[in-house]
Short mmCIF file of C-alpha atoms and ligand atoms in Angstrom, two decimals:
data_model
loop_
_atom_site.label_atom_id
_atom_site.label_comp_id
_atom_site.label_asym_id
_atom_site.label_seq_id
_atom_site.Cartn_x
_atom_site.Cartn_y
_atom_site.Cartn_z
CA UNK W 1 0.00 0.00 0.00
CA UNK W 2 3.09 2.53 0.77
CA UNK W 3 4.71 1.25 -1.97
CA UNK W 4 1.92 2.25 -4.57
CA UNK W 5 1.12 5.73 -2.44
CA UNK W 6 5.44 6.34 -3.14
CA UNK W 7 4.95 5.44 -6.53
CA UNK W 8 2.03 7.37 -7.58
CA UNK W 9 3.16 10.32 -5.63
CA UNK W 10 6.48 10.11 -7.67
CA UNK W 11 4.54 10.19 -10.54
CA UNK W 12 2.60 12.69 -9.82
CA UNK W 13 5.69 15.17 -9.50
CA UNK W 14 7.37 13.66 -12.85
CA UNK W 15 4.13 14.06 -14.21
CA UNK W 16 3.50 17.76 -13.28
CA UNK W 17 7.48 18.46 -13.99
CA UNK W 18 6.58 17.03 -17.29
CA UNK W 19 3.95 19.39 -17.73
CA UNK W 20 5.56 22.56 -16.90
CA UNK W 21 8.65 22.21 -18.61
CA UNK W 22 6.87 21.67 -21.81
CA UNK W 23 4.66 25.14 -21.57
CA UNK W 24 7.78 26.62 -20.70
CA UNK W 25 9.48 25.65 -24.13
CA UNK W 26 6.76 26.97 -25.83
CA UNK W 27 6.28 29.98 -24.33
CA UNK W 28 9.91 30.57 -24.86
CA UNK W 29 9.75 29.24 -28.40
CA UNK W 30 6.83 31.01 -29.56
CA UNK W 31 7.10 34.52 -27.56
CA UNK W 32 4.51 37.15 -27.72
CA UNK W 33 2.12 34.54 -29.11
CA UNK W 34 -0.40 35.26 -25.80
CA UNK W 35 -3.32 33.13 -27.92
CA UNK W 36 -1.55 30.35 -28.13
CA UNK W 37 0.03 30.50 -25.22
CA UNK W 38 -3.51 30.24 -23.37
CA UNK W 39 -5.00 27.77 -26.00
CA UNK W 40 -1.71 24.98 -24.53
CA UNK W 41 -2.08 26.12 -20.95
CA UNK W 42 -5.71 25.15 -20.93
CA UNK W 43 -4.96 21.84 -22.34
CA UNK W 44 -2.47 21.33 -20.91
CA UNK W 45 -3.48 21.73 -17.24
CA UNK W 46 -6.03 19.31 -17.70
CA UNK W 47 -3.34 16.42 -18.28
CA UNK W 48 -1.00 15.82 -15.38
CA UNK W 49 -3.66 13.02 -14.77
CA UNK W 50 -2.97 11.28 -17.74
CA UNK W 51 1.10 11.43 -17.53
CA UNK W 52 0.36 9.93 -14.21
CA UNK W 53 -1.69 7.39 -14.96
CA UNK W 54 0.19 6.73 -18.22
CA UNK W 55 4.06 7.28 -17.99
CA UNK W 56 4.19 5.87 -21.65
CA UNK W 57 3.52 9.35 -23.53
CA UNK W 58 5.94 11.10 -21.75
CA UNK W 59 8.56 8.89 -22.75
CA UNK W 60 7.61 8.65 -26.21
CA UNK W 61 7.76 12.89 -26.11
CA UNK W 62 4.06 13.28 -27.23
CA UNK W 63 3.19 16.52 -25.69
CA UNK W 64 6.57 18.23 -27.23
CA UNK W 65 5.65 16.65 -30.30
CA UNK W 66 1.73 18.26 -29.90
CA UNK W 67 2.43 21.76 -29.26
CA UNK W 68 4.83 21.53 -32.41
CA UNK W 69 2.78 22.24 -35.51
CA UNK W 70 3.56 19.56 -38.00
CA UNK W 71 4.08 22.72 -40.82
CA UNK W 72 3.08 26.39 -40.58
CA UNK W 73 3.27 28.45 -44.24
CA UNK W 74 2.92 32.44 -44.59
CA UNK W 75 2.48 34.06 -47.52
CA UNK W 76 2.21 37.50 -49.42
CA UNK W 77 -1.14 37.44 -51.11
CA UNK W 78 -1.70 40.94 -52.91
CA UNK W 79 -4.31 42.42 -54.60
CA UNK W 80 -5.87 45.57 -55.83
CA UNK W 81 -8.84 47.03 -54.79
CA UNK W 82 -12.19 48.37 -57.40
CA UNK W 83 -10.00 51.80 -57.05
CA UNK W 84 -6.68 50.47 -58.80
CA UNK W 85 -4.81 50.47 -55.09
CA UNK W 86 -2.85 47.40 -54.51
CA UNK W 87 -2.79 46.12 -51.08
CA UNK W 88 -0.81 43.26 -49.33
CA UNK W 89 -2.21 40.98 -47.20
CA UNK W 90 -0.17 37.83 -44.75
CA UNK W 91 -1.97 34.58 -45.58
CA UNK W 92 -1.16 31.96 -43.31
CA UNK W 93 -1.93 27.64 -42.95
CA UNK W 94 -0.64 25.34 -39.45
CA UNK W 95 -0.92 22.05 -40.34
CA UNK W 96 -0.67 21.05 -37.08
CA UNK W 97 -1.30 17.41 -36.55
CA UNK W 98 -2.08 14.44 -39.23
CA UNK W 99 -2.00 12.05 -36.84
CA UNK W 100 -6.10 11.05 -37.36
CA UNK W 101 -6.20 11.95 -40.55
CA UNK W 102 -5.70 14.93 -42.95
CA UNK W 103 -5.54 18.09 -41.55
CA UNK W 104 -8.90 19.94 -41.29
CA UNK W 105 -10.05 23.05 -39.80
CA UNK W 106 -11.61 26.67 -40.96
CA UNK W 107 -9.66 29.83 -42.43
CA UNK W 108 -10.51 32.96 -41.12
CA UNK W 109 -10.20 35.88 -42.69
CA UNK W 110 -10.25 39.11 -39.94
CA UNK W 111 -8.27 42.02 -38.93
CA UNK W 112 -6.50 40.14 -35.94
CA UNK W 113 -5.14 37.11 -37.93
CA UNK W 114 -1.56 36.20 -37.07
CA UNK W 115 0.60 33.29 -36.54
CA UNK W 116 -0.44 32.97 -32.35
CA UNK W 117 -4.09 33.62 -33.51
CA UNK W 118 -3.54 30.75 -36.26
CA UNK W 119 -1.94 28.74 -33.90
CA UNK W 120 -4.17 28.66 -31.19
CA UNK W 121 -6.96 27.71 -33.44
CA UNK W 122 -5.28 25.00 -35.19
CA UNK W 123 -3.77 23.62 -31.75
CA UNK W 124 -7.63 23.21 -30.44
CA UNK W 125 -8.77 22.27 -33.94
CA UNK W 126 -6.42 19.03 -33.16
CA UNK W 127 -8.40 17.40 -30.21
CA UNK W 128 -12.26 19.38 -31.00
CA UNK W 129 -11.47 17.18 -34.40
CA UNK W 130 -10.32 14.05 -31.99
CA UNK W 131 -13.51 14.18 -30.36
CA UNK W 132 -15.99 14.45 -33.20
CA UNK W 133 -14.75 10.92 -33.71
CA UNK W 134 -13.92 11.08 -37.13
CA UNK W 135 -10.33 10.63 -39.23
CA UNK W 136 -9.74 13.91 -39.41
CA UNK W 137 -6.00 15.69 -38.19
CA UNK W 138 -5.94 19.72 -37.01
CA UNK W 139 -5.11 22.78 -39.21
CA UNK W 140 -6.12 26.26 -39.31
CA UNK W 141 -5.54 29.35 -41.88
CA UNK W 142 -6.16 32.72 -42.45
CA UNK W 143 -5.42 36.05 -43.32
CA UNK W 144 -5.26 39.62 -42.30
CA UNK W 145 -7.85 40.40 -44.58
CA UNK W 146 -10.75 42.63 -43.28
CA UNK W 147 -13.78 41.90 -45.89
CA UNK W 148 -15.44 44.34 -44.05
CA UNK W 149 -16.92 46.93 -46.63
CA UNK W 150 -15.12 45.00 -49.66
CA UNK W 151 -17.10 44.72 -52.58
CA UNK W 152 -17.98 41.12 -53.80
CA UNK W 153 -15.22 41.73 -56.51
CA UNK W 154 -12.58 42.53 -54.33
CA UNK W 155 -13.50 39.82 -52.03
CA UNK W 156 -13.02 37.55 -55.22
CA UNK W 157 -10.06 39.17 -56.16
CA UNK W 158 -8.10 38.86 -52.73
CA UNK W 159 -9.57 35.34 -52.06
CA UNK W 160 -8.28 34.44 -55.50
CA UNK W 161 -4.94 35.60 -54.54
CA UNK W 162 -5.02 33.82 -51.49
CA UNK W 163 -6.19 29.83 -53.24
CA UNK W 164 -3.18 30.83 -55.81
CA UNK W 165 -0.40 30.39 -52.97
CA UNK W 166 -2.59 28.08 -50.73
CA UNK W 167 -3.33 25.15 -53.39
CA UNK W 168 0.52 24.06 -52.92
CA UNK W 169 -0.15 23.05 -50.08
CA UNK W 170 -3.94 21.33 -49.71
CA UNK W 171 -6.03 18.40 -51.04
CA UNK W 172 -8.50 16.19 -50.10
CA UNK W 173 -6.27 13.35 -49.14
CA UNK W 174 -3.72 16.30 -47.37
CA UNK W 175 -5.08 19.22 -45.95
CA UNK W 176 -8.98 20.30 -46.66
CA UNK W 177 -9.84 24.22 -45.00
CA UNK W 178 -13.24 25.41 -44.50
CA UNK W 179 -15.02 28.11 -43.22
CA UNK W 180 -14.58 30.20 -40.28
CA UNK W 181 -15.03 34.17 -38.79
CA UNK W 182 -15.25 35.90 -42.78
CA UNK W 183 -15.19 33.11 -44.62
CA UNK W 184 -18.52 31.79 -45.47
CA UNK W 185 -20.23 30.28 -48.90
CA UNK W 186 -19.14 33.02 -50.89
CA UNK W 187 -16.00 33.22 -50.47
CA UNK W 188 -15.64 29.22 -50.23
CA UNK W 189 -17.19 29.35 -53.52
CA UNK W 190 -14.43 31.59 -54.99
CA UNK W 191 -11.59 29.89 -53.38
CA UNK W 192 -12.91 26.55 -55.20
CA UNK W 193 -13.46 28.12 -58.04
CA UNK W 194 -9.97 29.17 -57.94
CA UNK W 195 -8.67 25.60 -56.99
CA UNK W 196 -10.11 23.98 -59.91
CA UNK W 197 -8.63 26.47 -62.46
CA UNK W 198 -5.18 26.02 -61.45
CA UNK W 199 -5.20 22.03 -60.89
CA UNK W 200 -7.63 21.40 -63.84
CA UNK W 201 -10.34 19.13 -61.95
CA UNK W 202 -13.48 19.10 -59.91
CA UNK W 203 -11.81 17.81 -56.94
CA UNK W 204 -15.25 18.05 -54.72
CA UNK W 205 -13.33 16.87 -51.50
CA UNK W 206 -10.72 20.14 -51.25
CA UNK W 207 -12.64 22.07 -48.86
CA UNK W 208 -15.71 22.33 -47.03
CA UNK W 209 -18.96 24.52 -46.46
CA UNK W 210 -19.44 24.57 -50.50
CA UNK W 211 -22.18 25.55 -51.99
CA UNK W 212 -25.20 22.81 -52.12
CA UNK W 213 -25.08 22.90 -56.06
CA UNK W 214 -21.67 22.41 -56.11
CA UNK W 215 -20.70 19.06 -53.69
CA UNK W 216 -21.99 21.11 -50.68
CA UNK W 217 -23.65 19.07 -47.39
CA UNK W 218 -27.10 19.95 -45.97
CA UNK W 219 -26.81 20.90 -42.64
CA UNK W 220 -23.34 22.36 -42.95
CA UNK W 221 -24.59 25.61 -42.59
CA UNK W 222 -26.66 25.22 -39.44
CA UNK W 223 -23.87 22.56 -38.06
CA UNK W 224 -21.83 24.68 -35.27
CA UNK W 225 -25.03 26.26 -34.12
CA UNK W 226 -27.48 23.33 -33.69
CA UNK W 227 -24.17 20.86 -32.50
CA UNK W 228 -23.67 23.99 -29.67
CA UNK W 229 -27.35 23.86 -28.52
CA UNK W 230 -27.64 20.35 -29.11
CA UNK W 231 -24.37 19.78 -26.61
CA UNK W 232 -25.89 22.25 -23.95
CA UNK W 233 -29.41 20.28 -24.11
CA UNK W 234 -27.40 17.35 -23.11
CA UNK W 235 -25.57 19.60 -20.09
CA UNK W 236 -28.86 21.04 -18.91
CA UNK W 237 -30.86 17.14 -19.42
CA UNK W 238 -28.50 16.06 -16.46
CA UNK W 239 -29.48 18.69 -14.12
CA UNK W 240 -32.93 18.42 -15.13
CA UNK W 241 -33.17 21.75 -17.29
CA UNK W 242 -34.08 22.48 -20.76
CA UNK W 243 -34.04 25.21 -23.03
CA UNK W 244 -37.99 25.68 -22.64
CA UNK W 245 -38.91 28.44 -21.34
CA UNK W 246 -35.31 29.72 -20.69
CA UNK W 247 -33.95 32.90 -21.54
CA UNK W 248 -30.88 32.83 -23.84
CA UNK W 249 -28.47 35.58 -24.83
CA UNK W 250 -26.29 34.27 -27.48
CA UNK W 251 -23.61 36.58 -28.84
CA UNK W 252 -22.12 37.21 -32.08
CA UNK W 253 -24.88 37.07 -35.35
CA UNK W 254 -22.64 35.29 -37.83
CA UNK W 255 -23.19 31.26 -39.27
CA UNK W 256 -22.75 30.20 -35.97
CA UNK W 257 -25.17 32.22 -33.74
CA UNK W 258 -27.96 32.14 -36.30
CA UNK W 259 -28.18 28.86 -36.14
CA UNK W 260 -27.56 28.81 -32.45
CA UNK W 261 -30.83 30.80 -31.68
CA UNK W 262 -32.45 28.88 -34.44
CA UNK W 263 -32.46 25.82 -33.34
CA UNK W 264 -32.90 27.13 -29.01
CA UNK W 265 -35.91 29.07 -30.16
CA UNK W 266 -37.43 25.59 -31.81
CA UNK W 267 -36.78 24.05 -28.29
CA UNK W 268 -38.83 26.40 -26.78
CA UNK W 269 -36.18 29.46 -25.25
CA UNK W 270 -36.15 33.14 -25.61
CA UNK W 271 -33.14 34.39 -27.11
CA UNK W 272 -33.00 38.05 -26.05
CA UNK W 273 -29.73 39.60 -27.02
CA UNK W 274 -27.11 39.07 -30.26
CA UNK W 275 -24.22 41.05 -31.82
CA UNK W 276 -21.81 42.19 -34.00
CA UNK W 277 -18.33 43.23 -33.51
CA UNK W 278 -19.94 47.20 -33.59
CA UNK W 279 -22.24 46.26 -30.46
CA UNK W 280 -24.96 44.51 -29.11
CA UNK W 281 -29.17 44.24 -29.65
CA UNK W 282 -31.84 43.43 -27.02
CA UNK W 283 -35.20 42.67 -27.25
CA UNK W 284 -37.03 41.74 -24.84
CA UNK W 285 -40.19 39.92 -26.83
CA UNK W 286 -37.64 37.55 -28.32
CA UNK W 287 -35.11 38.20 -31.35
CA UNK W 288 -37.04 38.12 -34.37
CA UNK W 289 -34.65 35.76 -36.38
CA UNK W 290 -35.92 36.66 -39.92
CA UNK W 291 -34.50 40.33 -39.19
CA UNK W 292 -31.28 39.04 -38.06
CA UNK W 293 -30.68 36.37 -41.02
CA UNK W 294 -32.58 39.26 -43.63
CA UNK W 295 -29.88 41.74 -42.25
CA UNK W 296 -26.90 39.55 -41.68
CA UNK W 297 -26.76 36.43 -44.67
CA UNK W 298 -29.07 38.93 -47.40
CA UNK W 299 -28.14 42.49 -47.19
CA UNK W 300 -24.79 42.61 -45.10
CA UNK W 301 -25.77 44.97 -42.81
CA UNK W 302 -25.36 45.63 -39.29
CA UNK W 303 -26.86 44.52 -36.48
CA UNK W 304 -27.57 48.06 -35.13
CA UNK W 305 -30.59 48.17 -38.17
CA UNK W 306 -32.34 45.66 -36.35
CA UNK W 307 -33.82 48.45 -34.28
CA UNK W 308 -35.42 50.23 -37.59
CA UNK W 309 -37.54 47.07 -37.77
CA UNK W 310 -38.33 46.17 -34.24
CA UNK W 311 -38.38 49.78 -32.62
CA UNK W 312 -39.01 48.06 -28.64
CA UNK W 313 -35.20 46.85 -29.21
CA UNK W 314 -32.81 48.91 -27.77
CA UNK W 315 -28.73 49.09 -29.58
CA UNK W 316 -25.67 49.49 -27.36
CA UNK W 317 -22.46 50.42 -28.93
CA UNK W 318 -19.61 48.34 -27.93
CA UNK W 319 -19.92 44.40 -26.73
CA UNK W 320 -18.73 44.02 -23.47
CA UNK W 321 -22.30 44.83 -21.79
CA UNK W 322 -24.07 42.27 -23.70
CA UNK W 323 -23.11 39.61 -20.63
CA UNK W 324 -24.61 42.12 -17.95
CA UNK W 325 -28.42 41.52 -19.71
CA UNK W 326 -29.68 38.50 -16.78
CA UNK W 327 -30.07 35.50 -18.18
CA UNK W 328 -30.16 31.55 -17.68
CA UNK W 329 -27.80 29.91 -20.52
CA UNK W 330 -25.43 32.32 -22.55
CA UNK W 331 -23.58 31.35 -25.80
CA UNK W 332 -20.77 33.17 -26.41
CA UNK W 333 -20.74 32.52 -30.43
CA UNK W 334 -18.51 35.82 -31.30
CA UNK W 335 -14.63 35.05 -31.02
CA UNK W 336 -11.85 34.49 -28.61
CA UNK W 337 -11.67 35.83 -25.33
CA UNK W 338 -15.08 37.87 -25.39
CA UNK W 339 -16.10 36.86 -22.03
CA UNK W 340 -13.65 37.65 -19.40
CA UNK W 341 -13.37 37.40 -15.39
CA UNK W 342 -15.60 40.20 -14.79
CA UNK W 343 -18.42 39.33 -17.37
CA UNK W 344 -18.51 35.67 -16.08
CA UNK W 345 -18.88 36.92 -12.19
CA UNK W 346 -21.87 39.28 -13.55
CA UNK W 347 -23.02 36.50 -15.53
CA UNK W 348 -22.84 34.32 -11.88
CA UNK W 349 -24.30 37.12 -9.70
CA UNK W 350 -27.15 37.44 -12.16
CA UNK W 351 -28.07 33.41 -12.16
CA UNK W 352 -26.77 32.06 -15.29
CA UNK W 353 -27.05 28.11 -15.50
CA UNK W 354 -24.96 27.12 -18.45
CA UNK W 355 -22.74 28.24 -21.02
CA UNK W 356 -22.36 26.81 -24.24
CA UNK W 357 -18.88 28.18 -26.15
CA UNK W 358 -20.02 28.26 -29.39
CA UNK W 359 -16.94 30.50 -30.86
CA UNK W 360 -13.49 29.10 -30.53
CA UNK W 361 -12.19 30.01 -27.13
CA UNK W 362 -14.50 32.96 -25.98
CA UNK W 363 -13.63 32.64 -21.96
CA UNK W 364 -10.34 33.56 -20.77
CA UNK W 365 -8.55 31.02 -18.58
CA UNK W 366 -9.66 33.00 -15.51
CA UNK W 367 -13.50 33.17 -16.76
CA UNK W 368 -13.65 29.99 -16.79
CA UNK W 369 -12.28 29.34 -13.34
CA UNK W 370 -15.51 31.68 -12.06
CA UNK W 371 -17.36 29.52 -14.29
CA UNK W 372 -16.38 25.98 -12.67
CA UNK W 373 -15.81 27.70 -9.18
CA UNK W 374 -19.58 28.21 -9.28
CA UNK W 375 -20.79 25.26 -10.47
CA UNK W 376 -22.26 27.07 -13.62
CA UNK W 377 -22.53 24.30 -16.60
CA UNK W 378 -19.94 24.91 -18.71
CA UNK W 379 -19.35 23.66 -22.37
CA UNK W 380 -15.98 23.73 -23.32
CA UNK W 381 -15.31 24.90 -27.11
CA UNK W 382 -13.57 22.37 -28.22
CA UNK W 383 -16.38 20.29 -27.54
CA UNK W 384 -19.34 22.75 -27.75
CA UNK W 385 -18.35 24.31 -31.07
CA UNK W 386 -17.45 20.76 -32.78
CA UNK W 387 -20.51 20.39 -35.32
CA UNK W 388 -19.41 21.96 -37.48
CA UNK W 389 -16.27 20.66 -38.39
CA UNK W 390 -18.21 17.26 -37.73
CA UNK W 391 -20.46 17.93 -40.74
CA UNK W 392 -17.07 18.88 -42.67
CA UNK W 393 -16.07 15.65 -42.32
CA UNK W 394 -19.77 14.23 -43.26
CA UNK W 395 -19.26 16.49 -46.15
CA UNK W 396 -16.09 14.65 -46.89
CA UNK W 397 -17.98 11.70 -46.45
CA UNK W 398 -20.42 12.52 -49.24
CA UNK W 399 -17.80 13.76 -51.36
CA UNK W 400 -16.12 10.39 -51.91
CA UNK W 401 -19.11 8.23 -52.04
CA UNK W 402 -20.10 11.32 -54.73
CA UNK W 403 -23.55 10.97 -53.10
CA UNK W 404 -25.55 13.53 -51.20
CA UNK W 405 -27.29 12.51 -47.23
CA UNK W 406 -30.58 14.23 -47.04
CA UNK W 407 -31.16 17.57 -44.44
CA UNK W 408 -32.30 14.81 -41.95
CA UNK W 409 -30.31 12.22 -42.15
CA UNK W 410 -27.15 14.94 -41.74
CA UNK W 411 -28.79 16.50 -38.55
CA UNK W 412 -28.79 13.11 -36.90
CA UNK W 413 -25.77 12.06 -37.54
CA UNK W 414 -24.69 15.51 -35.93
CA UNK W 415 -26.92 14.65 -33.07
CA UNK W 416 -25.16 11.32 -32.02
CA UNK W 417 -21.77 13.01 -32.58
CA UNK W 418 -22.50 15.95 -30.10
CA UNK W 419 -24.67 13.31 -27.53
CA UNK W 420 -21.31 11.46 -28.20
CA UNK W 421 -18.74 13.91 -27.74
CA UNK W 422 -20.72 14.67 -24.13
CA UNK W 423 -20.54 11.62 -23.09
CA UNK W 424 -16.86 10.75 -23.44
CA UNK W 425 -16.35 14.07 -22.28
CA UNK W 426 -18.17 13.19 -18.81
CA UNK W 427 -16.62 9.86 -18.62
CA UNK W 428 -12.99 11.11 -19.18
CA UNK W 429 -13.67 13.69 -16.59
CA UNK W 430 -15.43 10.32 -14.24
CA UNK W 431 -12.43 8.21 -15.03
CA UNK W 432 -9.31 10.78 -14.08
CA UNK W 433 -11.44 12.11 -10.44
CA UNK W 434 -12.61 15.33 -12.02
CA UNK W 435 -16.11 14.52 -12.53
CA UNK W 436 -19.01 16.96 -13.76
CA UNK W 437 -15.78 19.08 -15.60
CA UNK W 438 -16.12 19.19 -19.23
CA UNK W 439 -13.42 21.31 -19.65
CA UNK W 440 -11.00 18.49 -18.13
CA UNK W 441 -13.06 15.99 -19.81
CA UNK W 442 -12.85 17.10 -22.79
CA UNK W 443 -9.22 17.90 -23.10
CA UNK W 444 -8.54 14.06 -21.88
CA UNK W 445 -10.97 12.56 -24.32
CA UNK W 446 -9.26 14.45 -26.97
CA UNK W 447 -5.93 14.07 -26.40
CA UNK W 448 -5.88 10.37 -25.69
CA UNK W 449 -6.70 9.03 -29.14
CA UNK W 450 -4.47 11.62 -30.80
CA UNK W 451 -1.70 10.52 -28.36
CA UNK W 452 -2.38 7.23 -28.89
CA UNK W 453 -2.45 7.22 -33.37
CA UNK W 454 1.21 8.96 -32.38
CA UNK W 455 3.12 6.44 -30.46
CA UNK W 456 1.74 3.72 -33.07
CA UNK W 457 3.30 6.23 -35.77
CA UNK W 458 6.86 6.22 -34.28
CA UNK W 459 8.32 8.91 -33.86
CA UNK W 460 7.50 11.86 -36.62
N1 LIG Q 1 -13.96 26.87 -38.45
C1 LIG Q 1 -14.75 25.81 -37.89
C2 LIG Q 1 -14.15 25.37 -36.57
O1 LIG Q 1 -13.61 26.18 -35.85
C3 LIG Q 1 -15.02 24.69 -38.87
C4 LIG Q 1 -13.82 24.01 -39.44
C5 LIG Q 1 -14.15 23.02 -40.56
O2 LIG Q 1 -15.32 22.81 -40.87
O3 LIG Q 1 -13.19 22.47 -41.09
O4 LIG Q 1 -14.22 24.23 -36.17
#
């Protein structure tokens, strides 16, 4: 019995030495990259347990090998605007991990993009993709690009720049982007267009989120936001709550929260509040969704117009506030870091339930610490946020049988895989003594199978 106490303690130190030396190396390896620093740190403090239990990955190196992307490209993509101006955008791609399976994962095309922004969302693309249970590896991509205000032509022009370095480097079998923040159909439609000219075939299976006509899924569209509300119904079934009758503020009013309140309002919640990255709507009665999608997918507007059509709704410049409107279950669907220690404790002092990340890493480390601390429900990104790279890969799916799954049959399938995904989640938590935390859960679920296609690999 002393023996096994010695033993286990011993492990536990190597374990948590293990740890800490390897976010040190990457901190020091990657300075000034605060994103990705915080995207590893969360992971990684969720698996001492496993080096403990497990001695086996830390002597086959698999967490140095993790936080090392496999690849990371950057490239000059240039283009000129409707006035003649020529402009120079960074593209970037992190292939991060092929371990499952080709890499997959969204490019994003905002502002903000840099390498630690493309790095932190390709690192959690590696185990969110891991837990969707599908043969899919991690990547990410992007540019600097603000499409903000461009005109469709000089969207086409500068995402045709961009597929005309990027090709080099993807294919169905290799490395197959997607969608993400300012990258939707139209500008997926453009950069396949753009593929197919310069390799000289309809290779369907290239990327993802294409147009229905064109090889597209059903259900791609609505994927992230029903898989995040689908994910918390599971949270909430546990404790005995449902959306029904709950009020909902959801922020963000791209692909992802659209569908988000969609598919809450058909199970019965109010959604009172969205946004845009100008500021923040609320309306008391209930968003009107038909505003937000005529607004946001038809006429590219705002989301401050909304109050021209439903004059009871009240605008508020600036986002921050949006988490100090009371509610029971917020889903943060904007982008990273949105809600921080001081929105989650006024999101706890005003009663909030659950939260549902539906945007990739939208609580800071300490937000979520408030978060557990208070036994809110909390659904981890990574996990949350996975249906739509889920229905990627049933995209994929479709693409190589060159048949097309029906709206139905798509929306099940990303049913089970979010039901599933909350499950292993729970029991990975169970298993390693941290039950009821997703967050841990999750990160253990994910990591294990990648971990595990790596030592059978050998060393690469
Ligand atoms: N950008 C989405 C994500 O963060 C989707 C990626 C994909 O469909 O490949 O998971």
């Amino acid at each position: 019995m002393k023996l096994i106490t010695f033993i286990s303690e011993e492990n536990q130190t190597a374990a948590e030495q293990y740890v800490q030396s390897v976010y040190q190396s990457v901190i020091k390896r990657n300075p000034h990259e605060s994103e990705f620093h915080q995207a590893v740190k969360e992971i990684l403090d969720s698996l001492t347990p496993v080096f403990v239990k497990h001695p086996k990955y830390m002597k086959s190196g698999v967490l140095e090998r993790i936080v090392e992307p496999e690849r990371v490209v950057s490239f000059r993509v240039p283009w000129v605007d409707d006035n003649g101006n020529v402009h120079v955008n960074r593209g970037f791609r992190a292939q991060f991990n092929s371990a499952l399976g080709p890499y997959k994962g969204g490019i994003r095309f905002h502002p903000s993009v840099n390498a630690s922004i493309i790095k932190f969302l390709g690192f959690e693309q590696i185990f969110k993709n891991s837990l969707t249970g599908q043969p899919i590896g991690g990547g990410k991509g992007g540019s600097d690009f603000d499409p903000k205000g461009k005109s469709d032509n000089e969207i086409m022009r500068f995402t045709q720049s961009f597929m005309t370095e990027l090709y080099k480097y993807i294919g169905p079998d290799a490395d197959i982007p997607a969608g993400d923040i300012g990258v939707g159909a139209r500008e997926i439609g453009f950069m396949f267009g753009q593929y197919k000219r310069i390799r000289g075939g309809h290779e369907a299976g290239v990327l993802t989120g294409k147009g229905i006509v064109y090889g597209g899924s059903l259900t791609r569209t609505e994927a992230t936001g029903y898989g995040c509300v689908y994910f918390v119904n599971e949270m909430l079934k546990f404790k005995g709550l449902s959306f029904q009758d709950s009020t909902v503020v959801i922020s963000g009013s791209g692909n992802v929260s659209i569908y988000a309140i969609e598919k809450a309002q058909q199970l019965g919640a109010k959604v009172i509040a969205c946004s845009d990255s100008n500021g923040y709507i609320h309306d008391p009665n209930g968003i009107n969704l038909e505003t937000v999608k005529l607004l946001k997918e038809v006429e590219r507007q705002r989301i401050s117009e909304y109050v021209k059509h439903h004059p009871q709704a009240t605008y508020t410049e600036g986002c921050q506030n949006i988490w100090s409107i009371p509610c029971d279950i917020a889903l943060p669907c904007a982008t990273q870091n949105e809600i921080d220690e001081e929105s989650a404790k006024t999101l706890v002092a005003n009663g909030v339930k659950a939260i549902g990340e539906g945007a990739n890493m939208p609580s800071t480390l300490e937000a979520i610490e408030v978060f557990l601390n208070n036994e809110v429900l909390f659904g981890p990104a990574k996990a949350a946020n996975a249906g739509g790279v889920a229905v990627s890969a049933l995209e994929m799916a479709q693409n190589s049988m060159r048949l097309s799954w029906t709206f139905e049959e798509v929306d099940a399938k990303l049913h089970s895989i979010m039901k599933n995904i909350y499950e292993s989640s729970v029991l990975a938590a169970e298993e390693y003594g941290y039950s009821g935390n997703l967050v841990v859960g999750a990160n253990i679920a994910g990591f294990i199978k990648v971990a595990d296609a790596m030592m059978l690999q050998g060393i690469v």
